[in-house]
Coordinates of C-alpha atoms in Angstrom, one line a residue:
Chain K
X166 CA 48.0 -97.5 -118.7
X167 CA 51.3 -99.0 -117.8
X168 CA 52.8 -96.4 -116.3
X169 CA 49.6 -96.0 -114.3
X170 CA 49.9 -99.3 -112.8
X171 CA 54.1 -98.9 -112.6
X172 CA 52.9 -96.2 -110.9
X173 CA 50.5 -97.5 -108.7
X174 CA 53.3 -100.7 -107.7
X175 CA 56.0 -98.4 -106.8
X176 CA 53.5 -96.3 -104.4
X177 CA 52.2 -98.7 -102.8
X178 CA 55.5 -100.6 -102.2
X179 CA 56.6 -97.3 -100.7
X180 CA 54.0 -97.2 -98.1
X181 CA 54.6 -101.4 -97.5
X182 CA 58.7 -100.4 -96.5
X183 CA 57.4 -97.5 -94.3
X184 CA 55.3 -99.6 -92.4
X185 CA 58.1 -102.4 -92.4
X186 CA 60.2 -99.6 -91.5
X187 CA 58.2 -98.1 -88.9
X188 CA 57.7 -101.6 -86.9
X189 CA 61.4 -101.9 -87.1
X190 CA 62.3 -98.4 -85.7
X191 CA 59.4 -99.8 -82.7
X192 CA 61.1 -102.7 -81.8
X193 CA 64.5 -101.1 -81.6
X194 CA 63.1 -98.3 -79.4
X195 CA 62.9 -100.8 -76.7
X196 CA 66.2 -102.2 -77.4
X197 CA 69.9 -101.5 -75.5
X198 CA 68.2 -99.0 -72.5
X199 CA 69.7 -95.8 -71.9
X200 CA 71.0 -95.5 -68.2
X201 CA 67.8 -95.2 -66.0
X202 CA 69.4 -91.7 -64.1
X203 CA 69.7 -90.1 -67.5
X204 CA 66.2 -91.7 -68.6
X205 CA 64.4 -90.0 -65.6
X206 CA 65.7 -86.4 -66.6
X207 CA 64.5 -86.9 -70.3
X208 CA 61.3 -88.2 -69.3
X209 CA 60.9 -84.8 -66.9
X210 CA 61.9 -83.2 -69.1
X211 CA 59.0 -84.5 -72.2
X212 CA 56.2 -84.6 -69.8
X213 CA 56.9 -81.0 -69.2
X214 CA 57.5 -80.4 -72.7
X215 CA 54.6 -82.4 -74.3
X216 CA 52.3 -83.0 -71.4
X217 CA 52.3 -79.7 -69.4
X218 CA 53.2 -77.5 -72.6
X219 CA 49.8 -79.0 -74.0
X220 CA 47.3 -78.5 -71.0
X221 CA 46.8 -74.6 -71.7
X222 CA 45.6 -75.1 -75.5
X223 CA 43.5 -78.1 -75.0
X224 CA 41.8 -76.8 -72.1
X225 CA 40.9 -73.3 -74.2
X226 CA 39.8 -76.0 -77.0
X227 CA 37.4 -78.5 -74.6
X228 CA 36.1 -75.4 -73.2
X229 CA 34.6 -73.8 -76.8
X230 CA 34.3 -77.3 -77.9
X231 CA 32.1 -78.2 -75.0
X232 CA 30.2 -75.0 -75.9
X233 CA 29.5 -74.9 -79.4
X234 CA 28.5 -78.8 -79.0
X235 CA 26.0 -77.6 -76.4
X236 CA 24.1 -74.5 -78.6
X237 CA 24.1 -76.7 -81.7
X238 CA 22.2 -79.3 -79.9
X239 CA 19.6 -77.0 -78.5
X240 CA 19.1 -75.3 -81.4
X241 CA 18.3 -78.2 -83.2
X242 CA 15.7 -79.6 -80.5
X243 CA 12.5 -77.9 -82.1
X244 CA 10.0 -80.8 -80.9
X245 CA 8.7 -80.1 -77.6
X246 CA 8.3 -83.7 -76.9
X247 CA 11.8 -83.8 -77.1
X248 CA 13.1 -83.7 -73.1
X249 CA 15.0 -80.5 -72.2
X250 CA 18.1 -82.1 -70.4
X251 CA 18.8 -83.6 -73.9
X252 CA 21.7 -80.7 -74.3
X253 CA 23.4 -81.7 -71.0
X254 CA 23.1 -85.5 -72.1
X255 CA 24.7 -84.9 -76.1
X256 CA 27.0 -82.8 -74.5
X257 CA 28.3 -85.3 -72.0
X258 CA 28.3 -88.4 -74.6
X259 CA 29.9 -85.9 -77.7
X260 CA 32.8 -84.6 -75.2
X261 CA 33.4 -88.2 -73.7
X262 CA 33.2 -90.3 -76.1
X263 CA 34.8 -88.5 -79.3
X264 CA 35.7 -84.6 -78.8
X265 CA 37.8 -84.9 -75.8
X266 CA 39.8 -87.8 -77.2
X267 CA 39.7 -87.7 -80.8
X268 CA 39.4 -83.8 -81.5
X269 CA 42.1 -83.1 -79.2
X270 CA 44.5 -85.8 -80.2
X271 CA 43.8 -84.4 -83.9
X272 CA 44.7 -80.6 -82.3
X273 CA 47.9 -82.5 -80.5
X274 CA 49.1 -84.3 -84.0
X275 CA 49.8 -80.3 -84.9
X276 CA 51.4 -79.0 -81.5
X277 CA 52.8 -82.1 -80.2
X278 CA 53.5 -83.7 -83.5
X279 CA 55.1 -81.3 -85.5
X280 CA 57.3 -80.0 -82.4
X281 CA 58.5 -83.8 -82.6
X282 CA 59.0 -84.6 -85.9
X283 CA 61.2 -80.7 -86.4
X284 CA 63.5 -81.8 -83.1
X285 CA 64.3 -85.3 -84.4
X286 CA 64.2 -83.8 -88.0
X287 CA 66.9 -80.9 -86.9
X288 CA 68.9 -83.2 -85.4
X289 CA 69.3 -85.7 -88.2
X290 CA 70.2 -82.7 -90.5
X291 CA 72.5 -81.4 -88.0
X292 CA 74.5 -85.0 -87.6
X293 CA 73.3 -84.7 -84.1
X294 CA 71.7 -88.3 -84.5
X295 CA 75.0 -89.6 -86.2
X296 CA 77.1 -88.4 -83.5
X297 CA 75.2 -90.2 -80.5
X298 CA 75.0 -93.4 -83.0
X299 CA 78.7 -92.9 -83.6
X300 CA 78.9 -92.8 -79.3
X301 CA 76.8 -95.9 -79.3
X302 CA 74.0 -94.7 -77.9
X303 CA 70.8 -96.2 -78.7
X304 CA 69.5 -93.3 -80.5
X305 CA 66.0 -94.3 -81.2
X306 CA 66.0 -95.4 -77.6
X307 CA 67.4 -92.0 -76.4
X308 CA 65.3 -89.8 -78.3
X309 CA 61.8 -91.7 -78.8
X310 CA 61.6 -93.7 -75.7
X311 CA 60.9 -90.4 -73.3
X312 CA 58.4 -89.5 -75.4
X313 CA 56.5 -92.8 -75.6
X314 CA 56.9 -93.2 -71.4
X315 CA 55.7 -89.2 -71.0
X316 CA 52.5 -89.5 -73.4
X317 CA 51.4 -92.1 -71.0
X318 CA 50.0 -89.6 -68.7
X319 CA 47.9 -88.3 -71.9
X320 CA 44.8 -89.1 -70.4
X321 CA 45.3 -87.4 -67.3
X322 CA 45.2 -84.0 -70.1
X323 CA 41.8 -85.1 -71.6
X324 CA 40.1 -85.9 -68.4
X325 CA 40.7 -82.4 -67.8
X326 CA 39.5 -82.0 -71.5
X327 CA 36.0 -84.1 -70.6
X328 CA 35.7 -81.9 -67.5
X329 CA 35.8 -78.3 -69.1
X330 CA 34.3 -79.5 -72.4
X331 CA 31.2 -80.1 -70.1
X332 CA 31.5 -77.3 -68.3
X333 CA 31.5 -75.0 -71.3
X334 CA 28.7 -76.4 -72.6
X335 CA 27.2 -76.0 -69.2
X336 CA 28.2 -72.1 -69.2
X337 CA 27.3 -71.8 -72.6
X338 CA 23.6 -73.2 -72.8
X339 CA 22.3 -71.7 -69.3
X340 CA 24.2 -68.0 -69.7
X341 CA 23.4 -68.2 -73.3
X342 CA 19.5 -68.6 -72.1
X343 CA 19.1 -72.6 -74.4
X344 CA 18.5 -74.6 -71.0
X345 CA 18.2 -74.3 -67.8
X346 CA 21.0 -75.3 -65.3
X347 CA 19.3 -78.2 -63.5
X348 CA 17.9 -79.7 -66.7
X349 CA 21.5 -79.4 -68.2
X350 CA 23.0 -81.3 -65.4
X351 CA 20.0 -83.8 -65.1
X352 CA 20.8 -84.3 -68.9
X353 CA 24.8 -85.2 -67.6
X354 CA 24.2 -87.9 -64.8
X355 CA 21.5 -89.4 -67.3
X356 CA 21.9 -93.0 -68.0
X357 CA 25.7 -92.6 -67.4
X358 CA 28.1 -95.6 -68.3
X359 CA 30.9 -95.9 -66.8
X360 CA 32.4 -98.4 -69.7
X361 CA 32.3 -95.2 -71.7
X362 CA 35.3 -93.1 -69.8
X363 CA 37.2 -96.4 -69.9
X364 CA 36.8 -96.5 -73.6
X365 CA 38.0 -93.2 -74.1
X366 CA 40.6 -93.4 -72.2
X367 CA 41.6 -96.8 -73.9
X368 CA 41.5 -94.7 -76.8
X369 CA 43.2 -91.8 -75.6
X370 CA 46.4 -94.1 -74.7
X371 CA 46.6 -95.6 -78.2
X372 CA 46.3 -92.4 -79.4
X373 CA 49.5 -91.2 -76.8
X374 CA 51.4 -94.0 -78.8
X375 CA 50.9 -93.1 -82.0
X376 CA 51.3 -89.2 -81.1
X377 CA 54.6 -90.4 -79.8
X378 CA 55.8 -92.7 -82.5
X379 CA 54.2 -91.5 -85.8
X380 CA 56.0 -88.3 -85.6
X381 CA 59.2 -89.5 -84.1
X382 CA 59.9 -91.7 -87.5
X383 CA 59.1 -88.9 -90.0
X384 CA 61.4 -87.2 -87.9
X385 CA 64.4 -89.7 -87.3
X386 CA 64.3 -91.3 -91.1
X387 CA 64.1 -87.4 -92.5
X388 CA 66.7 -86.9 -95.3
X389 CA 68.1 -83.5 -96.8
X390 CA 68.0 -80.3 -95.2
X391 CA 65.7 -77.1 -93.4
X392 CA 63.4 -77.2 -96.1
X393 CA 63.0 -80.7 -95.7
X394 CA 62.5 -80.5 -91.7
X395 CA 59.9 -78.3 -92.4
X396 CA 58.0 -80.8 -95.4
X397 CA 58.1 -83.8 -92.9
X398 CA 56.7 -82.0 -89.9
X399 CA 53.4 -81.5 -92.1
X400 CA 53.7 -84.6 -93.6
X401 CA 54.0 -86.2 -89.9
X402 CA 50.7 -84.2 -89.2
X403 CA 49.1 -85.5 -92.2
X404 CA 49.9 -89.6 -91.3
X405 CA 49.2 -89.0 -87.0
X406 CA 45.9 -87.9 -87.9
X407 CA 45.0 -90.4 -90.6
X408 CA 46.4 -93.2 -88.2
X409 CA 44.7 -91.3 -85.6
X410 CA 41.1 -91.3 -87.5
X411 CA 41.6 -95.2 -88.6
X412 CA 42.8 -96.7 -85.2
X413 CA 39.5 -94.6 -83.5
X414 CA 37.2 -96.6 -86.5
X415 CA 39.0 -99.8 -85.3
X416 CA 38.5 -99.1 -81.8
X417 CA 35.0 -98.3 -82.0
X418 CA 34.6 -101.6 -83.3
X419 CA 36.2 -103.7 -81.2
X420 CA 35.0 -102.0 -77.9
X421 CA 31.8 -100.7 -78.6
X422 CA 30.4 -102.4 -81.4
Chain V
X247 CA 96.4 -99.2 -86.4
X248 CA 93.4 -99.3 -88.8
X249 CA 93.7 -101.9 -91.9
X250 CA 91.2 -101.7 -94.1
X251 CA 91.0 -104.7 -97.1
X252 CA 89.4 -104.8 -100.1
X253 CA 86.1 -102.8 -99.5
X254 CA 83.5 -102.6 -101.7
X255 CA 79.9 -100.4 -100.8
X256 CA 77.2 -99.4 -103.2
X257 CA 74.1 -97.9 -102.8
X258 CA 71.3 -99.5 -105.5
X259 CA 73.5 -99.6 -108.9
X260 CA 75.6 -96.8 -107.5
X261 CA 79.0 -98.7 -107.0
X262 CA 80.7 -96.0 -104.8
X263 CA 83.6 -97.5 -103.4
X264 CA 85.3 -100.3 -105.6
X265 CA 88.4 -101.8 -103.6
X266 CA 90.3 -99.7 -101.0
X267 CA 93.0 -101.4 -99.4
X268 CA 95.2 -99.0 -97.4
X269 CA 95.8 -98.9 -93.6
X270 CA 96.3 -96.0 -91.0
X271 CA 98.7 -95.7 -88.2
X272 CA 98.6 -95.1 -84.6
X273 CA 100.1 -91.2 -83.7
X274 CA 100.4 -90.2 -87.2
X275 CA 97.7 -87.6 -88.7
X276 CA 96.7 -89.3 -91.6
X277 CA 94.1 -87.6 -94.1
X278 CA 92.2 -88.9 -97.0
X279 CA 91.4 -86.6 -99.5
X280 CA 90.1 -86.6 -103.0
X281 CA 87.1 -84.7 -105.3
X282 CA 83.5 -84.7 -104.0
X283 CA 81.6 -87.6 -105.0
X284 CA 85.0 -89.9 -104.6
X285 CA 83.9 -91.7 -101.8
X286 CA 85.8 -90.3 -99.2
X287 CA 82.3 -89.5 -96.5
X288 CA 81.5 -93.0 -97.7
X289 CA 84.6 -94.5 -96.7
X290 CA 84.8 -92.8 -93.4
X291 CA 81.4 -93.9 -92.5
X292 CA 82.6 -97.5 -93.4
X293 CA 85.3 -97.1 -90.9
X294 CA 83.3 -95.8 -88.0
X295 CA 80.5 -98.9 -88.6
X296 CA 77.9 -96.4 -89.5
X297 CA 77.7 -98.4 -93.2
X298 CA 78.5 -102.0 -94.1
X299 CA 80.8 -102.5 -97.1
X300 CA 79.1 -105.4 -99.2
X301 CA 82.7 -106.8 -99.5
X302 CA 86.8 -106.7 -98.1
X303 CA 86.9 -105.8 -94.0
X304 CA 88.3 -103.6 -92.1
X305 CA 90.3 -104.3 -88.5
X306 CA 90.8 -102.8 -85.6
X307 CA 94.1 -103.1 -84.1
X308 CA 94.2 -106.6 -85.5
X309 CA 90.3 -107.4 -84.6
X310 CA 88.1 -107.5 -87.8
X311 CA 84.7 -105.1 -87.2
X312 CA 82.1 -107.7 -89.1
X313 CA 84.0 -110.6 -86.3
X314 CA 82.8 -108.9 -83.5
X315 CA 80.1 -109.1 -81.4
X316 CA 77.6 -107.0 -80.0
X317 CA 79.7 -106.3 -76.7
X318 CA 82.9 -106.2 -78.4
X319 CA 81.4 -103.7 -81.3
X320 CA 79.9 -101.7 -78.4
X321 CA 83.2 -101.4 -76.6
X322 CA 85.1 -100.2 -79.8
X323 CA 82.7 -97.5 -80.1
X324 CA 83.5 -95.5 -77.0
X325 CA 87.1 -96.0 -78.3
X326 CA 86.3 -94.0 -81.4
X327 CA 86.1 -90.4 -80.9
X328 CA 84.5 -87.8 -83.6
X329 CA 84.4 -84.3 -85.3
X330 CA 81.5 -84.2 -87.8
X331 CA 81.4 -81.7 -90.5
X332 CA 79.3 -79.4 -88.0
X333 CA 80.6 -80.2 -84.9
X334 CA 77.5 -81.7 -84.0
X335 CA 76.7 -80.5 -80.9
X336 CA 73.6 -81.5 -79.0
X337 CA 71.2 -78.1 -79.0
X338 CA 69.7 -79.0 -75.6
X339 CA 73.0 -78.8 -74.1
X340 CA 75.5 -76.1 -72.4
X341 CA 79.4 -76.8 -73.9
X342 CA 80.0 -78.8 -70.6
X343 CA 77.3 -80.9 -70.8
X344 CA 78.3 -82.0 -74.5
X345 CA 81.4 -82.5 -72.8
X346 CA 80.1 -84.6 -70.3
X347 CA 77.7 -86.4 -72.1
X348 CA 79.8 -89.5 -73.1
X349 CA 81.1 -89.8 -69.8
X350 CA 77.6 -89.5 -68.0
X351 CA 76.4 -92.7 -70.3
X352 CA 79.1 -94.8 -70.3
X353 CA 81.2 -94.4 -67.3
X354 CA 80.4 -95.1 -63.9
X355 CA 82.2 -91.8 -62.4
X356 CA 81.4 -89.4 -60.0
X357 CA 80.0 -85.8 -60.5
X358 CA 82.8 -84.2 -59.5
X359 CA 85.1 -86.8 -61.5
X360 CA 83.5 -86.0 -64.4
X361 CA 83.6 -82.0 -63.4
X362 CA 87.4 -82.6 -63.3
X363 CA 87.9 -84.6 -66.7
X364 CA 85.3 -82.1 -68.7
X365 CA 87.5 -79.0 -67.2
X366 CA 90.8 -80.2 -68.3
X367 CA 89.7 -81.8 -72.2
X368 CA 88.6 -77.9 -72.2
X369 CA 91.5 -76.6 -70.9
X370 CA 93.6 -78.9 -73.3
X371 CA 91.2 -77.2 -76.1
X372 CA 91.7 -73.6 -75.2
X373 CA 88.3 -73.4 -74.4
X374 CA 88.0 -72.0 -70.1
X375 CA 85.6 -69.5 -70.4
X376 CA 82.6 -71.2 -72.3
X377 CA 81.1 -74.1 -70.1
X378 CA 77.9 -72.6 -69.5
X379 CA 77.2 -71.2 -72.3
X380 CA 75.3 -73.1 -75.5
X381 CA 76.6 -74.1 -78.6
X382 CA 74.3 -71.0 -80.8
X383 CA 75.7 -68.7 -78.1
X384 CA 79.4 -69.8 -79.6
X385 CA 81.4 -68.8 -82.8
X386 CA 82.1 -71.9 -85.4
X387 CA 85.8 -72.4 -84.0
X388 CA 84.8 -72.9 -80.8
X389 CA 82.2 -75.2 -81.5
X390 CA 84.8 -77.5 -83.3
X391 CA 87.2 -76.9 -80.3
X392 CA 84.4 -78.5 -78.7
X393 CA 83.5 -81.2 -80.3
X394 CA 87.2 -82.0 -80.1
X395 CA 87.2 -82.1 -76.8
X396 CA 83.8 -84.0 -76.9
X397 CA 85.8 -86.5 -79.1
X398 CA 88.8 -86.8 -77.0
X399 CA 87.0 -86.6 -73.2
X400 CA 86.8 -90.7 -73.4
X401 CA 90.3 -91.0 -74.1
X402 CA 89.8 -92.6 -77.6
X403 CA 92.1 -95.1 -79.7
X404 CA 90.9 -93.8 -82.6
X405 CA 89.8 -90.3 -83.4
X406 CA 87.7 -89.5 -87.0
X407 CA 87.2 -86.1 -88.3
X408 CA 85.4 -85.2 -91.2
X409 CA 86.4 -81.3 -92.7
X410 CA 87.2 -80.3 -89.4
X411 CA 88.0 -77.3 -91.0
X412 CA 85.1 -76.5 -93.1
X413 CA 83.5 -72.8 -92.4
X414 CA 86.5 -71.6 -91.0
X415 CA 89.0 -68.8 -91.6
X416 CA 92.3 -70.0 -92.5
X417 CA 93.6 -68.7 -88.9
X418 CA 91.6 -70.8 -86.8
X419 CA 91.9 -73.7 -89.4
X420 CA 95.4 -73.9 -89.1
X421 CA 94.3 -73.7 -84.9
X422 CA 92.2 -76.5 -85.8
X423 CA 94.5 -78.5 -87.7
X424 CA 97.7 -77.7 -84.8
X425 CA 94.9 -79.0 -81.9
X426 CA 94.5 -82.3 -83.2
X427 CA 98.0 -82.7 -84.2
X428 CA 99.2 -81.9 -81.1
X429 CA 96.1 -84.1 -79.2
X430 CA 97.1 -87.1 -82.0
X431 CA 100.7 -87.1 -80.9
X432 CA 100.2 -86.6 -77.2
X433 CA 97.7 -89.5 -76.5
X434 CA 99.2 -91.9 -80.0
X435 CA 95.9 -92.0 -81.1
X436 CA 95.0 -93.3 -84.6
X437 CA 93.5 -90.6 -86.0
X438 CA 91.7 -90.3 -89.9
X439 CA 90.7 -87.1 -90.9
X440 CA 88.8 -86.2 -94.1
X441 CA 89.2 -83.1 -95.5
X442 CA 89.3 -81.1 -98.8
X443 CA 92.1 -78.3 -97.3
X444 CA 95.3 -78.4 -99.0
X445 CA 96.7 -76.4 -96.2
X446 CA 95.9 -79.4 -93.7
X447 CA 97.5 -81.8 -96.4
X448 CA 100.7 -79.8 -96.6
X449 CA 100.8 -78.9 -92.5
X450 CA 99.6 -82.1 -91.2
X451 CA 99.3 -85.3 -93.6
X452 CA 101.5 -87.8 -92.5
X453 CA 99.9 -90.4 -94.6
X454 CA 97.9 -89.0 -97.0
X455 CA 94.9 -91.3 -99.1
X456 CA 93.7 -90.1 -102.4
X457 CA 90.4 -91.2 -103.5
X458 CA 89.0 -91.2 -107.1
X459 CA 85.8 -92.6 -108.3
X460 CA 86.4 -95.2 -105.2
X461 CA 89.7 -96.2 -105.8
X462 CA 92.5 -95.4 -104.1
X463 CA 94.4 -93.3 -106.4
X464 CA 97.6 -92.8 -104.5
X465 CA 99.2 -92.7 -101.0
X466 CA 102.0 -91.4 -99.7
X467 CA 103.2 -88.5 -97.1
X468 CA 102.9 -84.6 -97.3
X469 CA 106.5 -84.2 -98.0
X470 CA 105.9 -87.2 -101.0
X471 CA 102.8 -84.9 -102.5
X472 CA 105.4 -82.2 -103.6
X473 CA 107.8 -84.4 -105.5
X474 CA 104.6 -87.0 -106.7
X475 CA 104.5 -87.2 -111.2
X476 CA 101.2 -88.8 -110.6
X477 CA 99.0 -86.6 -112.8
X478 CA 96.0 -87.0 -111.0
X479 CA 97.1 -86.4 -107.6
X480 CA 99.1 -83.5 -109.0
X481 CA 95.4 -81.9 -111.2
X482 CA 93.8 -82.4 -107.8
X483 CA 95.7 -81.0 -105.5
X484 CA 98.0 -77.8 -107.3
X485 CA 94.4 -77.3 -108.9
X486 CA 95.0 -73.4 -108.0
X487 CA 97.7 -70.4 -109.6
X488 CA 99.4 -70.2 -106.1
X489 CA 99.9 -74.2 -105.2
X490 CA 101.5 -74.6 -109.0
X491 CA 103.7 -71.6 -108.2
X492 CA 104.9 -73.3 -104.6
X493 CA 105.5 -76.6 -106.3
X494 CA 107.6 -74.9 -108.8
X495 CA 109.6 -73.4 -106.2
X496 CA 109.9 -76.4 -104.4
X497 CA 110.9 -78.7 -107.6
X498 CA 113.5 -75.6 -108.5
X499 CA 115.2 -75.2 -104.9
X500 CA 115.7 -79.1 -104.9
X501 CA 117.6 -79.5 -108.7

């Protein structure tokens, strides 16, 4: 029983540091600036990387996404008092409001995150991070900053998310014979609130952060060796998405509750 | 000139350096050697500000590090120059851009002054045919030749190495060792070099530190490490057949 309890103390003082930790390694991410004309040609250099690199998988995901969302609600609509445009409608509100930013920020907490935490993580092992310390460069600033300023345009990706998530649901319940196409797009313009895409995209940018951060510090505080790299990468996948999955509760809350 | 008082550095209960007073001088190649888990990565990370000893201080050319300020600690670290372990060289980057990197962030110089300084530190490092190329395109000597010259492209006071040679074939070791001699002479730089090569002790240690258990054990110069009684120096270092058959020679040419 009391090494249960020991046992208890000591993990959950472990998670307190990391936190400490992790709100330490924020605030000095924002301290000493690197030179703005080296800054510019890292940040390119992210976006491309993390932004650009990202647009090809998450628009194949929205698209099936969009569709499967689609035939699942027809099939489930066995009333006929229920209105036909009901597919375009659940489709809209499922893509908007949680698939396109939640789903896909979940799919980019394994592509973006782990790519993340294994570069940081290789270059700790490889004294890489030592050596620009050693310079005095800011190396949290150096090597997290970029990708913090280039996840800002992550909702630019998942408004192209919401649009072919909705358009494979479109393709996928009028060529798959479950509605028609005017009743699907009736269902889409229905009782339409803007407050909703402002939400998710509200969402979507907290989500940039953590995609960003998360990873970064499982990276940069990484100890050991290759086998290591390769244990924090899926244990940075395991915490993005659990932060991810806690701050979309919260946010629900607080904006549409 | 490096003086370094009294430090003391632990990690949890783990006392791992318990008083090293010693201090290093400018143009002189001086080495600090002992067994692993004597302190000696420790120390030199104490030196270059990367850990803080709990206790004792350690100067710079007169200025105490912990005195400092921001600015001034700022300052004194483009003054260091150093070779890691495994050269260290940034992934992302061609050899000239590694080259160039310290110049790019802390100097206001033009492209083509920069060009000019990266081409001669590789020229002064043997190295002419390699800027473009990356460092996994590159054999393990040439990636310490550049991280030399990655170390030495700021024109440093003080130059740190840590097993420069490690990996190597004793050829381009002894290449190694020669470079920063010859680089340590040329520019008086105070450079500390850690290292477990005997060769590198007998070629180039003009002061030699040995560490045990954190303490400093002995000190003296390459020439002082033949004729040295000190037992533990003597265990450590003619540890092999061949060095206890040199030193025999040696003792027995002198009487």
């Amino acid at each position: 029983m009391l090494f249960l309890l020991g046992y208890t103390y000591f993990h959950h003082m472990n998670y307190l540091t990391s936190i400490g930790r992790y709100a330490i390694m924020i605030k000095d991410v924002f301290k000493k600036p690197t030179k703005w004309r080296i800054m510019k040609s890292l940040i390119l250099k992210e976006v491309d990387e993390l932004i650009f690199g990202s647009l090809g998988i998450l628009i194949f995901i929205a698209f099936f996404m969009g569709a499967v969302v689609a035939i699942q609600t027809a099939l489930n609509i066995t009333s006929e008092l229920i209105p036909k445009n009901l597919v375009g409608f659940a489709t809209r509100q499922s893509i908007i409001l949680e698939f396109a930013p939640t789903f896909c920020s979940i799919i980019m907490a394994g592509k973006v995150g782990s790519y993340i935490t294994s570069s940081i993580g290789t270059m700790r092992v490889t004294e890489q991070i030592d050596a620009l310390e050693v310079m005095g460069v800011n190396a949290l600033n150096y090597l997290v900053f970029p990708k913090i300023i280039a996840l800002c345009l992550y909702p630019f990706i998942i408004s192209i998310a919401m649009y072919v998530g909705i358009f494979g649901g479109w393709m996928a319940a009028v060529f798959g014979g479950f509605s028609t196409s005017a009743d699907f797009i009736e269902g889409v313009q229905l009782d339409f609130i803007p407050f909703h895409v402002t939400y998710a995209f509200l969402k979507t940018l907290v989500f940039a952060f953590v995609l960003a951060t998360v990873p970064s510090y499982h990276g940069f505080y990484m100890t050991g060796g290759a086998l290591e790299v390769g244990k924090a990468s899926t244990t940075s996948f395991v915490w993005t998405s659990v932060v991810i999955i806690v701050a979309n509760y919260i946010l629900t809350q607080l904006l549409l509750g | 000139m490096i003086e370094v008082n009294d430090i003391h550095k632990s990690f949890g209960d783990t006392h791992i350096l318990k008083g090293v007073t010693t201090s290093f001088s400018k143009g002189k190649t001086n080495l600090i050697i002992g067994q692993s888990g004597s302190g000696k990565t420790v120390f030199l990370k104490c030196l270059l500000g990367l850990f803080t000893p709990e206790q004792g201080s350690i100067s710079y050319d007169g200025k105490i590090y912990s005195e400092m300020t921001d600015e001034e600690k700022r300052n004194l670290r483009q003054e260091i120059g150093m070779v890691f372990q495994g050269s260290a060289l940034f992934d992302s980057m061609t050899v000239e851009g590694n080259v160039k990197f310290p110049l790019e962030m802390f100097t206001k110089q033009s492209q083509s002054e920069m060009q000019d300084r990266a081409d001669f530190v590789l020229k002064r490092v043997n190295l002419v045919d390699a800027h473009h190329k990356y460092p996994s395109e590159i054999s393990g000597g040439m990636q310490k030749r550049v991280a030399i010259a990655r170390a030495i492209v700021m024109n440093p006071k003080y130059l740190f190495c840590d097993e420069p040679n490690s990996g190597l074939d004793p050829k381009t070791a002894i290449v190694i060792d020669n470079l920063i001699q010859e680089i340590t002479e040329e520019y008086d730089i105070t450079t500390v070099i850690n290292t477990h090569d005997m060769n590198s002790v007998m070629e180039i240690g003009k002061k030699i530190l040995f560490l045990k258990d954190g303490l400093k054990a002995w000190e003296g110069t390459n020439k002082e490490i033949f004729k040295t009684e000190n037992e533990t120096v003597t265990d450590f270092v003619y540890s092999s057949d061949l060095f206890k058959k040199v030193r025999q020679m040696y003792i027995e040419e002198r009487n």
